[in-house]
Coordinates of C-alpha atoms and ligand atoms in Angstrom, one line a residue:
X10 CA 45.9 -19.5 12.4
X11 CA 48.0 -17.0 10.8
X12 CA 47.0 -15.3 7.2
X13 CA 50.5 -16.2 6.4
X14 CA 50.5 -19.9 7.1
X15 CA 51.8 -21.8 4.2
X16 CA 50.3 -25.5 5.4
X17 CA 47.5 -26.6 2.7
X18 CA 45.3 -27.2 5.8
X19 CA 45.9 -23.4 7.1
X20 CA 45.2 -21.6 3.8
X21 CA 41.7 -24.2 3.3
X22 CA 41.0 -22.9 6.8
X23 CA 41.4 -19.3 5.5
X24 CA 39.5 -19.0 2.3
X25 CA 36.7 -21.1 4.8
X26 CA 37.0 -18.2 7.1
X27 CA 36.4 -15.8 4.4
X28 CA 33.6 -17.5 2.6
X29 CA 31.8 -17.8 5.7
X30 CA 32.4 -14.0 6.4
X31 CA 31.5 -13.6 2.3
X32 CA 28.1 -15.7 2.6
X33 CA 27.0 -14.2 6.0
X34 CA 27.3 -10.3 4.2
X35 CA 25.2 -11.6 1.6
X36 CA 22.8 -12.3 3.6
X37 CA 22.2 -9.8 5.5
X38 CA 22.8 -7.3 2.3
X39 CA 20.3 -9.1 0.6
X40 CA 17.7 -9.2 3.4
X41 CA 18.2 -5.7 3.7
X42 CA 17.6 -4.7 0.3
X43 CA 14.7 -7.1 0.1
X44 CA 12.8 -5.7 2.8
X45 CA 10.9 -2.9 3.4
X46 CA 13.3 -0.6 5.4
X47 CA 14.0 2.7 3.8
X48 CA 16.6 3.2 1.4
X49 CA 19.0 4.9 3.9
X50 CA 18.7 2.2 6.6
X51 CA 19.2 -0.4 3.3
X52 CA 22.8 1.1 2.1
X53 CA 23.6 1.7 5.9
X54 CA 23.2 -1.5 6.8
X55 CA 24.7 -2.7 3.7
X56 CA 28.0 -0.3 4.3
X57 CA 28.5 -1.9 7.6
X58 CA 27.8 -5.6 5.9
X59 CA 30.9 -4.7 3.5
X60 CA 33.3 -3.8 6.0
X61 CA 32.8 -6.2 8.4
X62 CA 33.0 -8.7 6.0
X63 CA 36.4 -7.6 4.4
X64 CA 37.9 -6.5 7.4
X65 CA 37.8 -2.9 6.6
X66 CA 37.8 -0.3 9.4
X67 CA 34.9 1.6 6.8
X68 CA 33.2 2.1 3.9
X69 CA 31.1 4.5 2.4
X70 CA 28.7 4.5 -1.0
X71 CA 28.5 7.4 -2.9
X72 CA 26.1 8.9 -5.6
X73 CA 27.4 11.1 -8.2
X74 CA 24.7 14.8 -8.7
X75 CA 22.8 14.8 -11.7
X76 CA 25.6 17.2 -13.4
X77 CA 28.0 14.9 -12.5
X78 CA 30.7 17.1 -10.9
X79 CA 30.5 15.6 -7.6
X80 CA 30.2 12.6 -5.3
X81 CA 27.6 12.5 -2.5
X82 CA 27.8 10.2 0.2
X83 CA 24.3 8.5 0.7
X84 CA 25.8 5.8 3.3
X85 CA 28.1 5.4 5.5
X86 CA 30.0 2.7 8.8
X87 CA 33.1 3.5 10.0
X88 CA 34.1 6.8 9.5
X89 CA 33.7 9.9 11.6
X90 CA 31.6 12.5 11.2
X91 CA 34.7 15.5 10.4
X92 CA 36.2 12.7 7.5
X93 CA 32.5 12.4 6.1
X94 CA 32.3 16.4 6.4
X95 CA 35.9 16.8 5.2
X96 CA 34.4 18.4 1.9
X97 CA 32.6 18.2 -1.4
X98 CA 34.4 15.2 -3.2
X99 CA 34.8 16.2 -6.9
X100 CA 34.1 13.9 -9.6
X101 CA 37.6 14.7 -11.4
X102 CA 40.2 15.1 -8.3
X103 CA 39.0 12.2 -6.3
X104 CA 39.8 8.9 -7.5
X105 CA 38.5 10.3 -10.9
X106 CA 39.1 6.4 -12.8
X107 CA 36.7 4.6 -10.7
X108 CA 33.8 6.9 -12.5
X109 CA 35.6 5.5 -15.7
X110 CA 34.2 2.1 -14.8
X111 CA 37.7 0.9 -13.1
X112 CA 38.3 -0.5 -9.8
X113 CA 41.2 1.5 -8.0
X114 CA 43.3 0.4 -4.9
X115 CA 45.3 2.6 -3.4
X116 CA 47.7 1.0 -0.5
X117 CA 48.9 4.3 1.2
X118 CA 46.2 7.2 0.3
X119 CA 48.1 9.5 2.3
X120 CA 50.7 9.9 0.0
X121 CA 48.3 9.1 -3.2
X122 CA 48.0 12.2 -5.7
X123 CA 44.5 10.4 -7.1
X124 CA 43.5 11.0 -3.1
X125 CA 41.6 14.6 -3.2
X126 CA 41.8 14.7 0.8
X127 CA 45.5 12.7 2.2
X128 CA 45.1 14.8 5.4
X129 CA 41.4 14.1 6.2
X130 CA 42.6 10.5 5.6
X131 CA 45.8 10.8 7.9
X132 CA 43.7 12.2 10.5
X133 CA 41.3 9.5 10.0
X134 CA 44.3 7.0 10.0
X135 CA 43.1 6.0 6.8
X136 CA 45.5 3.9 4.9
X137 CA 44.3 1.9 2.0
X138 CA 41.0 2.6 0.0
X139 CA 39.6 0.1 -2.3
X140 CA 37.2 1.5 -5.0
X141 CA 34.5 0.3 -7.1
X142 CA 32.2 1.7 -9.6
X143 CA 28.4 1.2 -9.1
X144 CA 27.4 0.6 -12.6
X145 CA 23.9 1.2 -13.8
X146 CA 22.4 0.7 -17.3
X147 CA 25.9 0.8 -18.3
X148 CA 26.8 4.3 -16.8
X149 CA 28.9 4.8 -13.6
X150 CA 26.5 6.3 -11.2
X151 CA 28.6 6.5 -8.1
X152 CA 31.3 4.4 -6.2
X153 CA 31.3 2.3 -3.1
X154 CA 34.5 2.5 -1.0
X155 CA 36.1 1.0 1.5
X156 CA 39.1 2.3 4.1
X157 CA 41.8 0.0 6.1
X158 CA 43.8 1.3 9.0
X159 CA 47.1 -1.2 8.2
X160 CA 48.4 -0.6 4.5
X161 CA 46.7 -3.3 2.6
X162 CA 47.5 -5.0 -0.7
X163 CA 43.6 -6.1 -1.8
X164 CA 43.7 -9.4 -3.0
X165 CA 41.3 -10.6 -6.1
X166 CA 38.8 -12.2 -3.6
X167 CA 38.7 -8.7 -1.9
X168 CA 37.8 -6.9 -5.2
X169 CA 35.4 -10.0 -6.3
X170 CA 33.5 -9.4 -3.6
X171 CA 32.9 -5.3 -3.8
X172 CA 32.7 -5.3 -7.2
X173 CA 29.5 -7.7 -6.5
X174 CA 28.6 -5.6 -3.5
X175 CA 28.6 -2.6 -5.9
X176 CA 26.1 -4.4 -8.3
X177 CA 24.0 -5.3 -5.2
X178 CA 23.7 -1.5 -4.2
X179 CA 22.7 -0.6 -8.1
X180 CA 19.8 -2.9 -7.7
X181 CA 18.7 -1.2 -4.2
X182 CA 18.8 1.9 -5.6
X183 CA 17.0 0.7 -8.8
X184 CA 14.2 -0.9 -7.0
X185 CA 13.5 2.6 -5.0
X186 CA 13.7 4.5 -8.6
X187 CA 11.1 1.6 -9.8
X188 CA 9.1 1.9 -6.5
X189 CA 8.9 5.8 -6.8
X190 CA 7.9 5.6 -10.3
X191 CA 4.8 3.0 -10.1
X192 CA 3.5 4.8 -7.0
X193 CA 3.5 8.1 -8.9
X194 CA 2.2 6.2 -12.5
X195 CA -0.4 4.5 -9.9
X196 CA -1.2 8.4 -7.6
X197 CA -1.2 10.0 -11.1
X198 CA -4.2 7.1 -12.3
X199 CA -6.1 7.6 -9.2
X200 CA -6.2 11.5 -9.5
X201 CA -7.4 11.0 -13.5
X202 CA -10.0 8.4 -12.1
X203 CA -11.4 10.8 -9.9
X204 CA -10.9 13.5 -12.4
X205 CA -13.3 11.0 -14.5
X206 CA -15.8 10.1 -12.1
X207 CA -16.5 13.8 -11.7
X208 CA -17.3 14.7 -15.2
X209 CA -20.9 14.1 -15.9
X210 CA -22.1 12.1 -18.9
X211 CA -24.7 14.6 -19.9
X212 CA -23.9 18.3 -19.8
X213 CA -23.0 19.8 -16.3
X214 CA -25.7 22.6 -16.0
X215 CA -28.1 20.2 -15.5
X216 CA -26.6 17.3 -13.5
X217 CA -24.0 19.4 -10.9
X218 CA -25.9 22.7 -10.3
X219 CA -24.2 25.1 -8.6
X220 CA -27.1 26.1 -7.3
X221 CA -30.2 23.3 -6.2
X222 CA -34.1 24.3 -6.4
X223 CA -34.1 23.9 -2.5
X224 CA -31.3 23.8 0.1
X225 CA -32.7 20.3 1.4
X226 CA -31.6 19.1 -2.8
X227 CA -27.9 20.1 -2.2
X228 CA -27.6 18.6 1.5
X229 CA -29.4 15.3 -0.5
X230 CA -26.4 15.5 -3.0
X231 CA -23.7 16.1 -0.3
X232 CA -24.9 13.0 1.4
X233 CA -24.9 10.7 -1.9
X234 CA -21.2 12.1 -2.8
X235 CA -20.1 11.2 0.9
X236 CA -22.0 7.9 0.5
X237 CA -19.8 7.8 -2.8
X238 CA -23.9 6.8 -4.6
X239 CA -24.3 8.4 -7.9
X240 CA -26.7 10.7 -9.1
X241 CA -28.0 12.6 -11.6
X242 CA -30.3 16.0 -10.4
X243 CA -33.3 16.5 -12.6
X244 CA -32.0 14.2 -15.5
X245 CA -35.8 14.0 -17.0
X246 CA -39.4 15.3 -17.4
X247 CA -41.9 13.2 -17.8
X248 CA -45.1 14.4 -19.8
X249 CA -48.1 13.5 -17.4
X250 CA -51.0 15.1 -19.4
X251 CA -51.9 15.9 -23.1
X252 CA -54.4 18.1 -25.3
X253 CA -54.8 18.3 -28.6
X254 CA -51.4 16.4 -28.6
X255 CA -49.5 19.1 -26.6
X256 CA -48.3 18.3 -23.4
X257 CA -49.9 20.2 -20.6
X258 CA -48.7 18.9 -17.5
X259 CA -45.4 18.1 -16.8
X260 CA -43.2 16.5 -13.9
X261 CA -39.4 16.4 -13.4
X262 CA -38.6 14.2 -10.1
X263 CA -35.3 16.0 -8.3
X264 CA -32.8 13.0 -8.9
X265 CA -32.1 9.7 -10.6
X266 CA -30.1 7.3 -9.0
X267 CA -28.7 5.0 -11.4
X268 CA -27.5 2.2 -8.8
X269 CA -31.0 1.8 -7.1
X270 CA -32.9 2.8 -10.7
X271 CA -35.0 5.1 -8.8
X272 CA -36.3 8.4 -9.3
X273 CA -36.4 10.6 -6.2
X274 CA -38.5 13.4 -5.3
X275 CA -37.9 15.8 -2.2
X276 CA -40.5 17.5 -0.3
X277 CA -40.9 19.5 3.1
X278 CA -42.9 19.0 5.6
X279 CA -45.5 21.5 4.5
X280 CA -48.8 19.6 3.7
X281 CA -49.9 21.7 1.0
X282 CA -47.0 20.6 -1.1
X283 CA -47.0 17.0 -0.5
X284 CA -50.4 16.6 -1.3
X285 CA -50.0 17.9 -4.7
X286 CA -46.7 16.0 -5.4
X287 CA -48.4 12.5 -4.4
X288 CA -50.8 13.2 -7.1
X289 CA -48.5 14.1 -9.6
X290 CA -46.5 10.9 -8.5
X291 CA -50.0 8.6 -8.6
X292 CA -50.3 10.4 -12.2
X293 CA -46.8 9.3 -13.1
X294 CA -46.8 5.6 -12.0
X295 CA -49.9 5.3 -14.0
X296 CA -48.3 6.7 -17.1
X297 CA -45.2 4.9 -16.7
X298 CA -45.6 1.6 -14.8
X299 CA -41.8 0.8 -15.2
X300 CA -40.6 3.4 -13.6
X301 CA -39.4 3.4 -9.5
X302 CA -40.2 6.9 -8.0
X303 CA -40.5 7.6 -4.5
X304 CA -41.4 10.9 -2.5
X305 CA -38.8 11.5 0.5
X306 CA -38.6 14.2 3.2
X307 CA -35.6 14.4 5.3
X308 CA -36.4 11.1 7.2
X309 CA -37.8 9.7 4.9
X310 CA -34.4 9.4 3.0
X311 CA -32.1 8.7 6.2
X312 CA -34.3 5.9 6.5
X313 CA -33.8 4.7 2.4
X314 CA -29.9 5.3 2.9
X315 CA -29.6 3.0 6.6
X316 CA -31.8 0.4 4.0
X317 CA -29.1 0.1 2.2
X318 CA -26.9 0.2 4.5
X319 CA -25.7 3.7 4.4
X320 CA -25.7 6.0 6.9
X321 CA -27.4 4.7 10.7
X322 CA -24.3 5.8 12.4
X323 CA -26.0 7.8 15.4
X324 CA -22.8 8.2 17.5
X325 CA -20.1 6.2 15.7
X326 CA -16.8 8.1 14.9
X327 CA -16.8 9.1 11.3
X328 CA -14.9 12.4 11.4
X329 CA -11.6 11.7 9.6
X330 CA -13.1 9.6 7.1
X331 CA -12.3 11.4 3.8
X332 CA -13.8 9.5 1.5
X333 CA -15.7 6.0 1.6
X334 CA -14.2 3.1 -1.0
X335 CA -16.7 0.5 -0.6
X336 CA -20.4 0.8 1.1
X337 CA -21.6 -2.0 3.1
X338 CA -23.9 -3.6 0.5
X339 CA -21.1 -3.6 -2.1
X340 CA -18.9 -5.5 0.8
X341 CA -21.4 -7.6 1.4
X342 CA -22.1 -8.4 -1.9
X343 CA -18.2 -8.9 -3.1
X344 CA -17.9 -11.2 0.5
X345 CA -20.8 -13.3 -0.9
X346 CA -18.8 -14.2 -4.1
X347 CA -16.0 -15.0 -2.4
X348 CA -17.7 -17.6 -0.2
X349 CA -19.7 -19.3 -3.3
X350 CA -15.8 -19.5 -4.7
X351 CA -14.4 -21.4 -1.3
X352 CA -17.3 -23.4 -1.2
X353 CA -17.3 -24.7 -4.6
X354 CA -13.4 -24.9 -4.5
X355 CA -13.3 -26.7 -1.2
X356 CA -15.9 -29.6 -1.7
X357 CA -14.9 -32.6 0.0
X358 CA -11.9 -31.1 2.0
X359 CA -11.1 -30.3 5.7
X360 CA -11.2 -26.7 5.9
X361 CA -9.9 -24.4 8.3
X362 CA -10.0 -20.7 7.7
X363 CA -7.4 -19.0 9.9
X364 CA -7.6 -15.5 11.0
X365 CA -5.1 -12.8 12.2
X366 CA -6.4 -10.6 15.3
X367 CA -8.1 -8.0 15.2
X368 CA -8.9 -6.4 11.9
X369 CA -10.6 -9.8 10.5
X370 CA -13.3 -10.2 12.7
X371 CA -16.0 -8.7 10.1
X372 CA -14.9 -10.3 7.4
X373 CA -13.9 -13.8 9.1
X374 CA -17.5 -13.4 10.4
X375 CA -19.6 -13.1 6.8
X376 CA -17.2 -15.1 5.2
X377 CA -17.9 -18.1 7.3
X378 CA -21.2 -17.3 7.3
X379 CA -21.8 -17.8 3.7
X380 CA -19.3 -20.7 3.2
X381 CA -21.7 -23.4 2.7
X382 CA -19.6 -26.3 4.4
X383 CA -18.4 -28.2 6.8
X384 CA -15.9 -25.6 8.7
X385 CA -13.7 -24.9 11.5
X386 CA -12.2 -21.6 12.4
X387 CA -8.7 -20.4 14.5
X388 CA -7.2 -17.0 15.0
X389 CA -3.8 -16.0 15.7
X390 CA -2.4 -12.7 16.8
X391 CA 0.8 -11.2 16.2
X392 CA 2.7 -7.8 16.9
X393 CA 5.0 -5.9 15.5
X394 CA 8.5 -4.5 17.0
X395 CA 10.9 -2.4 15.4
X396 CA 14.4 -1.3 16.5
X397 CA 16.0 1.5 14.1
X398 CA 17.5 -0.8 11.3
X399 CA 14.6 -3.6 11.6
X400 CA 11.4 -4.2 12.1
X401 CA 10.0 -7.8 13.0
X402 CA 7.0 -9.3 13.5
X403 CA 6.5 -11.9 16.3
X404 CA 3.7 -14.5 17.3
X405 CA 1.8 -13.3 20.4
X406 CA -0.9 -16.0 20.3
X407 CA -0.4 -19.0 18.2
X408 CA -3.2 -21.6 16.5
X409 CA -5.6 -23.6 19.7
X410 CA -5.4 -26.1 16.9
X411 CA -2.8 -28.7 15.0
X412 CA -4.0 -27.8 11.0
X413 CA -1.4 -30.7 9.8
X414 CA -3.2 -32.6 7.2
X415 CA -5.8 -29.7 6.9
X416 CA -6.9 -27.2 4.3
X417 CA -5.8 -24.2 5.3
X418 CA -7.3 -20.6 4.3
X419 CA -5.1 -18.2 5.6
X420 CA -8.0 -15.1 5.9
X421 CA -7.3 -11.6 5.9
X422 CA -8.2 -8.2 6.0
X423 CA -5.4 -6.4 3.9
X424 CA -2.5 -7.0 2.2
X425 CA 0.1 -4.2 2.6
X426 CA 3.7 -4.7 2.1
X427 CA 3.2 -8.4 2.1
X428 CA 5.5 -8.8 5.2
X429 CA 2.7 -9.7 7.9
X430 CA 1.5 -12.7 5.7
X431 CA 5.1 -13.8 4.6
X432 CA 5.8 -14.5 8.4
X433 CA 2.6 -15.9 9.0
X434 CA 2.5 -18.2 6.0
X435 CA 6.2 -19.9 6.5
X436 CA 5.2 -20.0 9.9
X437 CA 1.9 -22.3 9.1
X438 CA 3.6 -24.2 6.2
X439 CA 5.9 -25.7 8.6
X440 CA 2.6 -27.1 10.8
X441 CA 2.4 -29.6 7.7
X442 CA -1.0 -28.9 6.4
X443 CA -2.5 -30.5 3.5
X444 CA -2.7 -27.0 1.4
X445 CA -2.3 -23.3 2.1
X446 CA -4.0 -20.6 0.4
X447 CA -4.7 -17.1 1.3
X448 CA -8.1 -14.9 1.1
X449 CA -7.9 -11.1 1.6
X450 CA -10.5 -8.9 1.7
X451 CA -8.3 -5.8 0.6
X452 CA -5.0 -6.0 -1.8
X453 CA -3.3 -2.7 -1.4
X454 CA -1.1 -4.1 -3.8
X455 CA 1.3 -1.0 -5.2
X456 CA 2.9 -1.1 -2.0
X457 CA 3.4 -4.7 -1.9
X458 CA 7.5 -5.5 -0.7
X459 CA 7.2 -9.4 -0.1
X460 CA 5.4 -11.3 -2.8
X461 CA 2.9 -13.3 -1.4
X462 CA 0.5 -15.9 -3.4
X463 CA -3.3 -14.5 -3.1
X464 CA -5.8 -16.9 -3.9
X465 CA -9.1 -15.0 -3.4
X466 CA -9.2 -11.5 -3.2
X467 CA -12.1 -8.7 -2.6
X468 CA -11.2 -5.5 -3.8
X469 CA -7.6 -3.9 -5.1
X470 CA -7.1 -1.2 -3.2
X471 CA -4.7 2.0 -4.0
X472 CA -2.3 3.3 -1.5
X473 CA -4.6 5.2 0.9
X474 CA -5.0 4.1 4.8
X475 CA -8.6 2.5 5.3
X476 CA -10.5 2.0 8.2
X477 CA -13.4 0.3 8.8
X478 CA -15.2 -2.7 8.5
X479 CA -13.2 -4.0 11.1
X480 CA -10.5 -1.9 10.1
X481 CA -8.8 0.2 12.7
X482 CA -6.6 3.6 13.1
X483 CA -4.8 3.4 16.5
X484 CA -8.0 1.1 17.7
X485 CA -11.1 3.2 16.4
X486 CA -13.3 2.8 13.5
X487 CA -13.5 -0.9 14.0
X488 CA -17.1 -0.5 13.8
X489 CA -18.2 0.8 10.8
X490 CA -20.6 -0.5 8.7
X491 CA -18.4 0.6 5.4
X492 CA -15.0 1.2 4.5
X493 CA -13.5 4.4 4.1
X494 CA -10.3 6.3 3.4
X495 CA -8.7 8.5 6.2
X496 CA -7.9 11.7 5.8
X497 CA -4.4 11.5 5.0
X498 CA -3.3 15.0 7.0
X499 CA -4.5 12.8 10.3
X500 CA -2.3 10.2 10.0
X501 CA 1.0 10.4 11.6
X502 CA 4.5 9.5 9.9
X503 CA 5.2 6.5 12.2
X504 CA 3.2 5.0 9.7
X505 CA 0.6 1.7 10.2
X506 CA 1.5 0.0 13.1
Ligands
IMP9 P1 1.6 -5.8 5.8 O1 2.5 -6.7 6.7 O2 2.4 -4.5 5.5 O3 1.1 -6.5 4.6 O4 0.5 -5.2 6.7 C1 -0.6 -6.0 7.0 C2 -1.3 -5.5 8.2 O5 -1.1 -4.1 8.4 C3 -2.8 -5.7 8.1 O6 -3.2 -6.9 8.5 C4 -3.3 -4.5 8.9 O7 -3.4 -5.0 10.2 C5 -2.3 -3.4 8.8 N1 -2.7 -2.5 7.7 C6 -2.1 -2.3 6.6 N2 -2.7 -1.3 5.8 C7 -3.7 -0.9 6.6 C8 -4.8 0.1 6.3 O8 -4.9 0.8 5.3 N3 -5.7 0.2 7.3 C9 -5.7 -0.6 8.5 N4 -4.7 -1.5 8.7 C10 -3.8 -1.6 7.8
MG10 MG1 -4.2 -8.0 9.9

């Protein structure tokens, strides 16, 4: 069918054709800008969208500089590397009315005085440029253009459609500005909570000493930071013995540890010493029955911290670990709550908790162990490819299991960018089951792309990589007891997966 054709049924058959084309660019610009590519690979992808879609041999989107003197190209399809390089493109001499707000067409740019460039064009075989402003807050902030090899008169429909393009790309860029600005609000409130957490309540010079009574104190205190358990060093003395209503005796344990509520006294090895403290300790419990105090050499307190289920690591990899977020009892503790929830919430249903290889395997294993109900359990596994302008996850072991008519708890260990449990989620509602819900253990929720319903969750995380707990980086850490933050510098810029 020609454009040209005057039957009713031919021109139907065209505007068809082009609302096909139309919807199908949507699609994929919207996909694109939706997702969690980077902003380049969005407006690339989008450029290419456009000109396919209007029949356009390229197009390009441009950004005017702060100052507004010029136009930067940020995208391109289409055009060849000497027309993109052809030469700064200044605000005033190139198509200067489109910054105004106005959509230009221009049907032969080669012999166009509003064209700042007609050779670069020619050499191009560039013949017709269609312009639109990318408004913004309602300013200009750049163009979006795009270039036909025949001389074109651009129809309405034609101009319809970039001008909505144009909007499209304003929100893109919007949504990086937005994403840029909560992660730096959100880095900003991390730094000022840690700022915060290092400023004793009671003044400095006697809780952070920069020097301790004995080197074994400040190795103590290194291992409570790492272990992220606070402490106070010396905090109080406690008046053991009077005389004529003066005190004469006096003790002052080494630490307080506020979590536990218990005082802690060092000591060596050396007999001499020891003896004397454990009277002095006999002396103090008797004085002051409430209080918890206990005498610890080196072992001694490896042995307190494995109790509560810090430290026993013997040969398990730790180096890398910069900091830890949450110690094993506090997991376990936070897991616990979670279960009484399901339990409670699931009474009388046919629950299935669903888990996604490998990182779940800690938590899917306390969590089902202190659900107090009638349970099954499946896992899946998935993997994820990427080529350069997409990156896709696929099922590489589906559910042993039908859940139709079930209660499904989707379990997991973190939620990043939301994309994993988007896929999995539509991929499990379309098994039919009787409800879907989602438990994670972690929400590292200010880089969250895809927004995806979570019904139970353990701990908000902010945007550091975490191992642990079942956790891995490139397969190791699995096995720790706690979960920790890696050292950023080791992590490589391919990211996650
Ligand atoms: P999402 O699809 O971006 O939400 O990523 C989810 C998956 O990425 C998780 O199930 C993990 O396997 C992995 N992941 C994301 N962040 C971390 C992390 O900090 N440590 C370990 N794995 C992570
Ligand atoms: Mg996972």
């Amino acid at each position: 069918m020609r454009v040209g054709d005057n039957s009713i049924l031919g021109r139907e058959a065209v505007v068809d054709n082009r609302e096909h084309s139309y919807s199908q660019a949507f699609k994929q610009i919207a996909k694109a800008v939706n997702s969690l590519l980077p902003l380049n690979n969005v407006l690339n992808s989008a450029a290419k969208s456009t000109a396919k879609a209007l029949k356009a041999a390229g197009c390009s989107i441009m950004l005017l500089n702060p100052q507004r003197e010029h136009l930067d190209i940020i995208a391109a399809y289409g055009l060849s590397d000497i027309y993109l390089r052809k030469g700064a493109l200044k605000a005033s001499k190139s198509l200067p009315e489109v910054l105004d707000g106005k959509m230009i067409a221009i049907f032969d740019v080669t012999q166009d005085k509003r064209a700042q460039y007609p050779e670069a064009a020619e050499m191009e075989r560039i013949s017709s440029v269609l312009a639109a402003p990318i408004p913004q807050k309602g300013e200009v902030i750049g163009e979006i253009r795009i270039y036909t090899r025949e001389p074109r008169q651009f129809s309405q429909a034609d101009k319809n459609f970039l001008a909505t393009i144009a909007d499209i790309v304003a929100i893109a860029l919007e949504k990086t500005e937005l994403y840029q600005v909560l992660k730096t609000e959100h880095e900003e409130t991390v730094t000022q909570r840690r700022r915060l957490a290092e400023t004793p309540k009671l003044p400095s010079s006697s809780l952070r000493p920069s020097s301790f009574g004995h080197s074994s104190e400040g190795e103590f205190a290194k291992l409570l930071d790492f272990y992220r358990i606070e402490w106070l060093y010396e905090p109080r003395s406690f008046p053991l013995a009077w005389q004529d209503n003066k005190v004469t005796e006096m003790f002052t344990p080494d630490f307080y540890l506020p979590e536990l509520d218990l005082y802690i006294e060092l000591t060596t090895l050396k007999q001499s010493l020891i003896t004397e403290k454990n009277r002095k300790l006999r002396r103090l419990r008797e004085v002051y029955p409430e209080i918890n105090i206990k005498l610890l050499n080196k072992s001694d307190y490896l042995r307190l911290l494995a109790k509560y289920g810090y430290g026993h690591l013997g040969g398990t990899k730790v180096e890398g670990i910069d900091h830890i977020l949450f110690s094993h009892t506090q997991i376990q503790r936070r897991v616990k709550a979670l279960a009484k929830r399901i339990s409670r919430d699931y009474v009388g249903r046919k629950l299935i908790l669903i888990g996604i290889l490998r990182g779940v395997i800690c938590f899917m294993s306390d969590l089902m162990q202190h659900t107090t109900l009638p349970l099954t359990v499946d896992f899946m596994s998935i993997s994820y490819y990427g080529t350069d302008n997409e990156s896709a996850v696929k099922i590489t072991k589906d559910l042993d299991t039908s859940i139709a008519g079930l209660d499904v708890l989707m379990v997991e260990d973190i939620v990043d960018t939301g994309m994993t449990l988007n896929y999995v989620l539509n991929h499990l509602a379309s098994h039919n089951p009787a409800s879907l819900r989602v438990c994670t253990l972690l929400d590292k929720r200010v880089r969250r792309l895809i927004d995806v319903p979570l019904d139970y969750i353990g701990f908000e995380i902010p945007d550091e990589f975490v191992v642990g707990y079942g956790l891995d980086y490139h397969g190791e850490y699995r096995n720790l007891p706690f979960i920790g933050a890696l050292n950023p510098e080791l992590i490589e810029d391919e990211g996650k997966k």
